PDB file of C-alpha atoms in Angstrom:
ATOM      1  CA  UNK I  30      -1.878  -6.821  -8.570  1.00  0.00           C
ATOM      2  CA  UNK I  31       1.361  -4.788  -7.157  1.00  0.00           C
ATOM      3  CA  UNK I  32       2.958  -6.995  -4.888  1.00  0.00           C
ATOM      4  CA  UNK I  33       3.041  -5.087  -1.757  1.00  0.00           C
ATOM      5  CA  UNK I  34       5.396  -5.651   1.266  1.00  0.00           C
ATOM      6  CA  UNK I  35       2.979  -8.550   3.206  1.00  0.00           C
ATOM      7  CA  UNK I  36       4.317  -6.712   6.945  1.00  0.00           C
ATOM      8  CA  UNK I  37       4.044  -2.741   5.969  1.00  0.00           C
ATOM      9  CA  UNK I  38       0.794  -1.165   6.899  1.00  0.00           C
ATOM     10  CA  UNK I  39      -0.700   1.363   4.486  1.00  0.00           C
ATOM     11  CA  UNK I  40      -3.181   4.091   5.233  1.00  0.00           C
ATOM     12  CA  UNK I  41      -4.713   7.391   4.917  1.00  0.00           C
ATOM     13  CA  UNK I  42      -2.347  10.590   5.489  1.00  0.00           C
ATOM     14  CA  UNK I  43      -2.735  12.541   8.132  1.00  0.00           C
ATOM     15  CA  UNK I  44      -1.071  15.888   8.762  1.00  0.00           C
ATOM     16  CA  UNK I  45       1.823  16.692   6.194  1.00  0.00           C
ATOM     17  CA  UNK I  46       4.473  17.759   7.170  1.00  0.00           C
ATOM     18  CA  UNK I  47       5.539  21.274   6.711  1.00  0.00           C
ATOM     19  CA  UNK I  48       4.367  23.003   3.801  1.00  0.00           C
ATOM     20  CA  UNK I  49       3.567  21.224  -0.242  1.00  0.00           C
ATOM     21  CA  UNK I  50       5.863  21.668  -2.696  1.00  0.00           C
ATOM     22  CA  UNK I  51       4.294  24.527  -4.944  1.00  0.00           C
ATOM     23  CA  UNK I  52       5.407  23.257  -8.081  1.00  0.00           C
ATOM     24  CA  UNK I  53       5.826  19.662  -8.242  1.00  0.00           C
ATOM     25  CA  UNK I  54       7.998  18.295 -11.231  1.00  0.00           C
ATOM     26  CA  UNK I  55       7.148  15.481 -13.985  1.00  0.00           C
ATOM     27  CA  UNK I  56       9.532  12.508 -12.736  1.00  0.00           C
ATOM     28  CA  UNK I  57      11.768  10.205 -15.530  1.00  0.00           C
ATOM     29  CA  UNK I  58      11.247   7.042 -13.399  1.00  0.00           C
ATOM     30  CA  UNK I  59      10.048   4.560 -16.179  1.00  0.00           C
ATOM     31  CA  UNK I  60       9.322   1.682 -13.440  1.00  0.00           C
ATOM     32  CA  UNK I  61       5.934   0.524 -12.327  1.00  0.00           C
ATOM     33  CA  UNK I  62       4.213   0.317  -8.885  1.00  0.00           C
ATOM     34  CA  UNK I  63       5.488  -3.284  -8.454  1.00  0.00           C
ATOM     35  CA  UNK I  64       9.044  -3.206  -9.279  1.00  0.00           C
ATOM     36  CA  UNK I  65       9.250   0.137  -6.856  1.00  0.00           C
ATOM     37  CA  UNK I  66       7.399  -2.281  -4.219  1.00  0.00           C
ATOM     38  CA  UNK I  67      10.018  -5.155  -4.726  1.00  0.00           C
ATOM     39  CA  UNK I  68      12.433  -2.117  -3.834  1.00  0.00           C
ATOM     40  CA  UNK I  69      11.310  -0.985  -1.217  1.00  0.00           C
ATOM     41  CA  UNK I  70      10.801  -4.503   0.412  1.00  0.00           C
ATOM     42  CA  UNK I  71      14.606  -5.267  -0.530  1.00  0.00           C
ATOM     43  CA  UNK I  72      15.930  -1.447   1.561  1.00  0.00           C
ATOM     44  CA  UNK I  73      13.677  -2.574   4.294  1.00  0.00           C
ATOM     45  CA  UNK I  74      15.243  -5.916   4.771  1.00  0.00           C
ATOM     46  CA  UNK I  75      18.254  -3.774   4.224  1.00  0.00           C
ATOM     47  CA  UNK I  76      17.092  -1.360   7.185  1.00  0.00           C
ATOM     48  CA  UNK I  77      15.749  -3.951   9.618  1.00  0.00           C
ATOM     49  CA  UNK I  78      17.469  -5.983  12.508  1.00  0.00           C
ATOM     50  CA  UNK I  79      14.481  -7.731  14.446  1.00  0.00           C
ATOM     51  CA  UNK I  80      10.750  -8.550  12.962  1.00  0.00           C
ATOM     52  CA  UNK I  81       9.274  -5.935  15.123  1.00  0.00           C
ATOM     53  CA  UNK I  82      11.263  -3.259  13.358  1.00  0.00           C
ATOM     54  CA  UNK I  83      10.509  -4.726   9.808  1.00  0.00           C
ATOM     55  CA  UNK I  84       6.770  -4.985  10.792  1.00  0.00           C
ATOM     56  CA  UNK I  85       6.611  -0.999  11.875  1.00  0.00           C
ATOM     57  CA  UNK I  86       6.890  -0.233   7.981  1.00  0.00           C
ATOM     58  CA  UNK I  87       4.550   2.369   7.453  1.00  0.00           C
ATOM     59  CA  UNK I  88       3.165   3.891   4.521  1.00  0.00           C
ATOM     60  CA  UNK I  89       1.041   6.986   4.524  1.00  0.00           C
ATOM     61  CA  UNK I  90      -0.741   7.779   1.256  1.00  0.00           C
ATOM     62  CA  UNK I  91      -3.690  10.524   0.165  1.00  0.00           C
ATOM     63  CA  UNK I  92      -5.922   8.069  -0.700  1.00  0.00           C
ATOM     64  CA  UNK I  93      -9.410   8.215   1.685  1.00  0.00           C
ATOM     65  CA  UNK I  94     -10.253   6.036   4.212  1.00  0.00           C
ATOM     66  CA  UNK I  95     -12.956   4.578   2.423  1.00  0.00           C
ATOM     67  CA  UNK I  96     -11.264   3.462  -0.456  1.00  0.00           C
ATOM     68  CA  UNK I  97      -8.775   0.761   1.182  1.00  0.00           C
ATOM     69  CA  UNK I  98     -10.238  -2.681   1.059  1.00  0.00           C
ATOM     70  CA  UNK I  99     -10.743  -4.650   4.319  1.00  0.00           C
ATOM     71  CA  UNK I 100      -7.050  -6.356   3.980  1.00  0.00           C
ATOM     72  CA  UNK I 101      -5.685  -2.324   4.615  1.00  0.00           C
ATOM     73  CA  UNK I 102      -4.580  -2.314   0.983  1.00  0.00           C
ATOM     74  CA  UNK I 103      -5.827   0.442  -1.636  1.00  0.00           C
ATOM     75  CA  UNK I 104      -8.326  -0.119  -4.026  1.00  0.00           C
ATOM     76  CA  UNK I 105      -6.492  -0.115  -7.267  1.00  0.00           C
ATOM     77  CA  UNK I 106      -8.953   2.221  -8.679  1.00  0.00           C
ATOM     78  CA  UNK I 107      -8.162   4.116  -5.997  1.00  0.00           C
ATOM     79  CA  UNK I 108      -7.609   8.265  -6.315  1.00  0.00           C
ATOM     80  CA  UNK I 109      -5.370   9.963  -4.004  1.00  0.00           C
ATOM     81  CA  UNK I 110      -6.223  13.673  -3.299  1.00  0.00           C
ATOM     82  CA  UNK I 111      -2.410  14.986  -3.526  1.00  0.00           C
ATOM     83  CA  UNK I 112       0.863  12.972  -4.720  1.00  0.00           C
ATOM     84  CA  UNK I 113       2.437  13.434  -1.189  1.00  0.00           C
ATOM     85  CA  UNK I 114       3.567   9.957   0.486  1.00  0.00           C
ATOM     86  CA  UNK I 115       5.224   9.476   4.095  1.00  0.00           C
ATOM     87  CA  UNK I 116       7.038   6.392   4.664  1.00  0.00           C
ATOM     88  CA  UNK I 117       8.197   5.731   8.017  1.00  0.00           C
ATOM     89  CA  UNK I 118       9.851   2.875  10.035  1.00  0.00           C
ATOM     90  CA  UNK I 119      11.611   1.809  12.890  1.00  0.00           C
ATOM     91  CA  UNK I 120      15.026   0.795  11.915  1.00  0.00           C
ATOM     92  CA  UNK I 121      18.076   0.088  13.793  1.00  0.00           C
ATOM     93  CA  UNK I 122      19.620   3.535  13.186  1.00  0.00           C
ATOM     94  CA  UNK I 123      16.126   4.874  14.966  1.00  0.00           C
ATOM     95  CA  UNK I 124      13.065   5.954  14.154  1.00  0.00           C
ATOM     96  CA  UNK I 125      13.035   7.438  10.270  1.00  0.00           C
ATOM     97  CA  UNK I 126      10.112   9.134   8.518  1.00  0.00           C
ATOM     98  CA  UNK I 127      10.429  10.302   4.795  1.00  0.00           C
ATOM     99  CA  UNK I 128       7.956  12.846   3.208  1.00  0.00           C
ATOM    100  CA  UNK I 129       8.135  13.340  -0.358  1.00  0.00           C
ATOM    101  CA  UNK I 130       5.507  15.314  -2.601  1.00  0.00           C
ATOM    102  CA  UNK I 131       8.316  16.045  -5.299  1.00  0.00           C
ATOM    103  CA  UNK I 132       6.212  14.518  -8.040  1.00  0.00           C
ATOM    104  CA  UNK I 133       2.694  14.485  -9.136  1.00  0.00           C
ATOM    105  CA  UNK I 134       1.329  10.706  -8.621  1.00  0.00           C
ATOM    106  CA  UNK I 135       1.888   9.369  -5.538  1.00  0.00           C
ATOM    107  CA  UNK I 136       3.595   6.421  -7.135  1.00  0.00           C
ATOM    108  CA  UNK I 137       6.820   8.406  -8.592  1.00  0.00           C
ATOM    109  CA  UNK I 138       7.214   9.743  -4.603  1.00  0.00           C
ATOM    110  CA  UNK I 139       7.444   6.416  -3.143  1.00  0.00           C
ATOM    111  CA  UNK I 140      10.015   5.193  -5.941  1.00  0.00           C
ATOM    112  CA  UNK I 141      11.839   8.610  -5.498  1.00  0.00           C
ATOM    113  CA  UNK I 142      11.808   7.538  -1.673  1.00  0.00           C
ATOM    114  CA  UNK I 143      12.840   3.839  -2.470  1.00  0.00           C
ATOM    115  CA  UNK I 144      15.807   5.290  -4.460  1.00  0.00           C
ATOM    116  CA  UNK I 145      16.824   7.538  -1.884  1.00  0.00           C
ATOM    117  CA  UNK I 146      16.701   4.736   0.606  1.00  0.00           C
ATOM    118  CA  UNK I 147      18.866   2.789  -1.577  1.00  0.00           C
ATOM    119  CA  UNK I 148      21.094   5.509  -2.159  1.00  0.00           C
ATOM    120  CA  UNK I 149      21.782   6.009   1.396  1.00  0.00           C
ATOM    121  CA  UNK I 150      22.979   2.004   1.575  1.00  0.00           C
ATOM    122  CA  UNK I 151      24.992   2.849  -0.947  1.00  0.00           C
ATOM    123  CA  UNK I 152      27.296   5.387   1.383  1.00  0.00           C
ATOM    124  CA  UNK I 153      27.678   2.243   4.010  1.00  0.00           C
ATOM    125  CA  UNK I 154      28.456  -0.011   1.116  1.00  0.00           C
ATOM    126  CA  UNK I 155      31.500   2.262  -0.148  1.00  0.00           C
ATOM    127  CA  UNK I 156      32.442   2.857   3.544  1.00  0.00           C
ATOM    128  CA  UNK I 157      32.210   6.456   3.889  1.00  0.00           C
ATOM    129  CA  UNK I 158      30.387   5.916   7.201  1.00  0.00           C
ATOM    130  CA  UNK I 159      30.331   3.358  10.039  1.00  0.00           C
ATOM    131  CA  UNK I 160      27.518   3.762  11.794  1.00  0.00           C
ATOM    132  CA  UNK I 161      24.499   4.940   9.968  1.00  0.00           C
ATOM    133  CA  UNK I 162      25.282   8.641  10.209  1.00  0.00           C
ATOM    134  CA  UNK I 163      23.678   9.579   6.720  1.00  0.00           C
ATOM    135  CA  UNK I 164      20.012   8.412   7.946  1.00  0.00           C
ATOM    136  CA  UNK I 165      20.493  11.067  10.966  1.00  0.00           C
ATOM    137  CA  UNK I 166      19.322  13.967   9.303  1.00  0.00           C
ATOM    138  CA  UNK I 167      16.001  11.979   9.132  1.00  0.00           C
ATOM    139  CA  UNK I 168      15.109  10.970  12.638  1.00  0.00           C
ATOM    140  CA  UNK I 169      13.355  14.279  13.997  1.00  0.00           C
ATOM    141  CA  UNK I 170      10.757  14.025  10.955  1.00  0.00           C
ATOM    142  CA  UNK I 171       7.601  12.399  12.354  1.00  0.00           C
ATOM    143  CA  UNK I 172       4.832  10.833  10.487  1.00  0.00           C
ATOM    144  CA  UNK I 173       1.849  11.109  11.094  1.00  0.00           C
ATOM    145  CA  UNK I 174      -1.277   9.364  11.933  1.00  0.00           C
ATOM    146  CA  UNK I 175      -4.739   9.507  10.067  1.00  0.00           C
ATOM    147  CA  UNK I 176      -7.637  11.863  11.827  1.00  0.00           C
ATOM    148  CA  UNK I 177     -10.007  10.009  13.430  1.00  0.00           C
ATOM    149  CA  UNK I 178     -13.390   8.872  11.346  1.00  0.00           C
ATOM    150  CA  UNK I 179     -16.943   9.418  12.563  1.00  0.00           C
ATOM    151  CA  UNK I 180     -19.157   7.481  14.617  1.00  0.00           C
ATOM    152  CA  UNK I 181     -22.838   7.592  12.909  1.00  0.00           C
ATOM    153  CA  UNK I 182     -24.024   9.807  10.125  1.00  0.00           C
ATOM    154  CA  UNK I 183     -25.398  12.948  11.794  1.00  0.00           C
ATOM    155  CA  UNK I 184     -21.916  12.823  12.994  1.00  0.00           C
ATOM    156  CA  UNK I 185     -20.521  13.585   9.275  1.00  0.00           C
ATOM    157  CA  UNK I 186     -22.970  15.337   7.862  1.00  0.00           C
ATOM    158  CA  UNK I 187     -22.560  17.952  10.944  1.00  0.00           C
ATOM    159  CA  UNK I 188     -18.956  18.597   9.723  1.00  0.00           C
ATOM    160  CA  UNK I 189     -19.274  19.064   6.412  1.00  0.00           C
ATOM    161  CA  UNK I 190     -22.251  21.219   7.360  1.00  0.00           C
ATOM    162  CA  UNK I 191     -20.152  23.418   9.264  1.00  0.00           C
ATOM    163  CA  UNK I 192     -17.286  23.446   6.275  1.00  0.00           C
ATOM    164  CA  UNK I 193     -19.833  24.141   4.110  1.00  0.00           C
ATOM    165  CA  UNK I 194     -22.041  26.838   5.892  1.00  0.00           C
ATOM    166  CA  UNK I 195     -24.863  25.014   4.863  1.00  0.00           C
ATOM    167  CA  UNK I 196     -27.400  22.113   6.529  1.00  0.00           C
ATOM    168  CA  UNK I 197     -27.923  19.292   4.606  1.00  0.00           C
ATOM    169  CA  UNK I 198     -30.938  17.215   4.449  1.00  0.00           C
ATOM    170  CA  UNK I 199     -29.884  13.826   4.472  1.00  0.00           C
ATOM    171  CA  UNK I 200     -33.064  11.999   2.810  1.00  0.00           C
ATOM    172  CA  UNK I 201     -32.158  14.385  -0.364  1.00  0.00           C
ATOM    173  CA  UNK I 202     -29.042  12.444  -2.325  1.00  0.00           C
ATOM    174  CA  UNK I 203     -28.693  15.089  -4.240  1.00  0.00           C
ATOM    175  CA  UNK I 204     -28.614  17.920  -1.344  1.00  0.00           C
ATOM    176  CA  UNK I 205     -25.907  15.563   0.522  1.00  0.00           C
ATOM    177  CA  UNK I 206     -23.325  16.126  -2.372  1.00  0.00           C
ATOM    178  CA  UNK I 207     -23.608  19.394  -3.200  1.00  0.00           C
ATOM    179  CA  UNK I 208     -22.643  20.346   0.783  1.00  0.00           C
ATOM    180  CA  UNK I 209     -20.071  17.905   0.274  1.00  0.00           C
ATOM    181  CA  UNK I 210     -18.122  19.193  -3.074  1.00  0.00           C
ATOM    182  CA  UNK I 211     -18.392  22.640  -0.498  1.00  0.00           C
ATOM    183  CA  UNK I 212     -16.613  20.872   2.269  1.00  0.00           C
ATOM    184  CA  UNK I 213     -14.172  19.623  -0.041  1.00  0.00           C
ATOM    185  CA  UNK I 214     -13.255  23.131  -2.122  1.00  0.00           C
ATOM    186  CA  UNK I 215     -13.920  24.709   1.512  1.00  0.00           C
ATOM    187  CA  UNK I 216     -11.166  22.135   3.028  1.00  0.00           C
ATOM    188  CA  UNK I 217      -8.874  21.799   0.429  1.00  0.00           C
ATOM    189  CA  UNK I 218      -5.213  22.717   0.542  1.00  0.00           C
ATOM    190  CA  UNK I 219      -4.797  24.863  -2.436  1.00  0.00           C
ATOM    191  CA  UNK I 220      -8.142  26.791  -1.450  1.00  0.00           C
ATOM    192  CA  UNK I 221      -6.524  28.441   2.369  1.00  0.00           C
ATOM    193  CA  UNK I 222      -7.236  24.803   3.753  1.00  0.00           C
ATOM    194  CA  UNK I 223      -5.194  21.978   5.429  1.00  0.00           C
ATOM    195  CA  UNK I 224      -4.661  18.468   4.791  1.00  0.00           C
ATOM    196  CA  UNK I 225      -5.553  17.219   8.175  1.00  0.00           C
ATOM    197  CA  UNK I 226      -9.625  18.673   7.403  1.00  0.00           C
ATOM    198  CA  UNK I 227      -9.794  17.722   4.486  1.00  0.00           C
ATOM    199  CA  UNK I 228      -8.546  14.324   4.956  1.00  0.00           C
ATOM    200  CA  UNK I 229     -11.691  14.644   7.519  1.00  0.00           C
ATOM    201  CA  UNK I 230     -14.136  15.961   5.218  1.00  0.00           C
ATOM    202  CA  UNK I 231     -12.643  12.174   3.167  1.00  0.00           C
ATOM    203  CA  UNK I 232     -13.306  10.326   6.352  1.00  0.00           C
ATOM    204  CA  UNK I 233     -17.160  12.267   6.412  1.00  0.00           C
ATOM    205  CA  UNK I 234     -18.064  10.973   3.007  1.00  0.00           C
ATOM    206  CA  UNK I 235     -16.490   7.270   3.819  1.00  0.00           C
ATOM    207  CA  UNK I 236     -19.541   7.430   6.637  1.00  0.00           C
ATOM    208  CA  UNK I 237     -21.782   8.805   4.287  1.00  0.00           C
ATOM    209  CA  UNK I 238     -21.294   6.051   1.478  1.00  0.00           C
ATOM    210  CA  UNK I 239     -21.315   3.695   4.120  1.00  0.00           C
ATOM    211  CA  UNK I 240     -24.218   4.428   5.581  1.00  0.00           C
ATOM    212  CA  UNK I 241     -26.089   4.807   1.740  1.00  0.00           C
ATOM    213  CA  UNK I 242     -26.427   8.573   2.007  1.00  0.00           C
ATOM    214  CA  UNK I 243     -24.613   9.290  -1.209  1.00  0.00           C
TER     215      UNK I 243
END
């Protein structure tokens, strides 16, 4: 099992920030999920002053609502729907928010992020600046939180009606999914959508599994 920070929280993506990267490159990072984790932990120590700041370590990840366990962590089986990852936290040069979507698994994006952390630490280390200047360019970017998931069924089967221009009957299984997969190609980014619905249509068919309708 990766070893993940024990204080950052991890979640669903919300909105991304600004636009995808259109042709996402094929990264030389040889590490694993746990040695980038054992990073990361190590530049937020590095970033940190109080435990309230190292406790508003945040990572954002594609990965649907319904697919975290009850501890907040991801299944490990767990798909994400795009390699974009936002990692934000409240240091003591301010609040900082990295996007990154350079890559195509969501993994190589947090190590490139981890790197580039570390990196940054490095220009302090050398003493080229004095007072954090190289993390200012970073403050004004703003994670961002995860939409909102539904209250009963009807609730989620309603939405993905509406994506789907269709009405599904929700004692037919079979009827249920196909309005779904609609939603989904209906919501998704590279089809004219945005990441923000179709992270929605994700939170729909959480409350559909949960409530045994798929």
């Amino acid at each position: 099992m990766s070893a993940w920070p024990s204080t950052m929280k991890v979640g669903p993506i919300g909105d991304w920030p600004g636009d995808f990267t259109r042709h996402r490159q094929v990264s030389k990072f040889s590490a694993g999920l746990t040695d980038t984790l054992h990073l990361l932990d190590r530049e937020i120590y590095h970033l940190v002053d109080t435990k309230a700041q190292q406790e508003s370590a945040e990572l954002l990840v594609a990965i649907p609502a319904g697919a975290f366990r009850i501890d907040g962590r991801p299944y490990a089986n767990a798909k994400a729907e795009h390699p974009g990852v936002i990692f934000s936290i409240d240091s003591r040069h301010g609040h900082l928010s990295y996007p990154c979507d350079t890559f195509r698994s969501w993994e190589d994006n947090l190590r490139a992020i981890a790197k580039a952390l570390e990196a940054l630490r490095m220009v302090d280390r050398y003493g080229v600046t004095k007072r954090g200047e190289q993390y200012r360019g970073f403050l004004a970017i703003e994670a961002t939180v995860a939409p909102s998931g539904f209250a009963t069924a009807d609730d989620a089967l309603h939405f993905i009606g509406v994506l789907a221009q269709a009405e599904p009957d929700r004692a037919n299984v079979r009827a249920v999914r196909t309005v779904l997969r609609a939603a989904q190609r209906s919501a998704h980014p590279d089809a004219g959508g945005d990441a923000a619905t179709f992270q929605r249509v994700s939170l729909a068919e959480a409350k559909l599994r949960e409530e045994g309708l798929l």
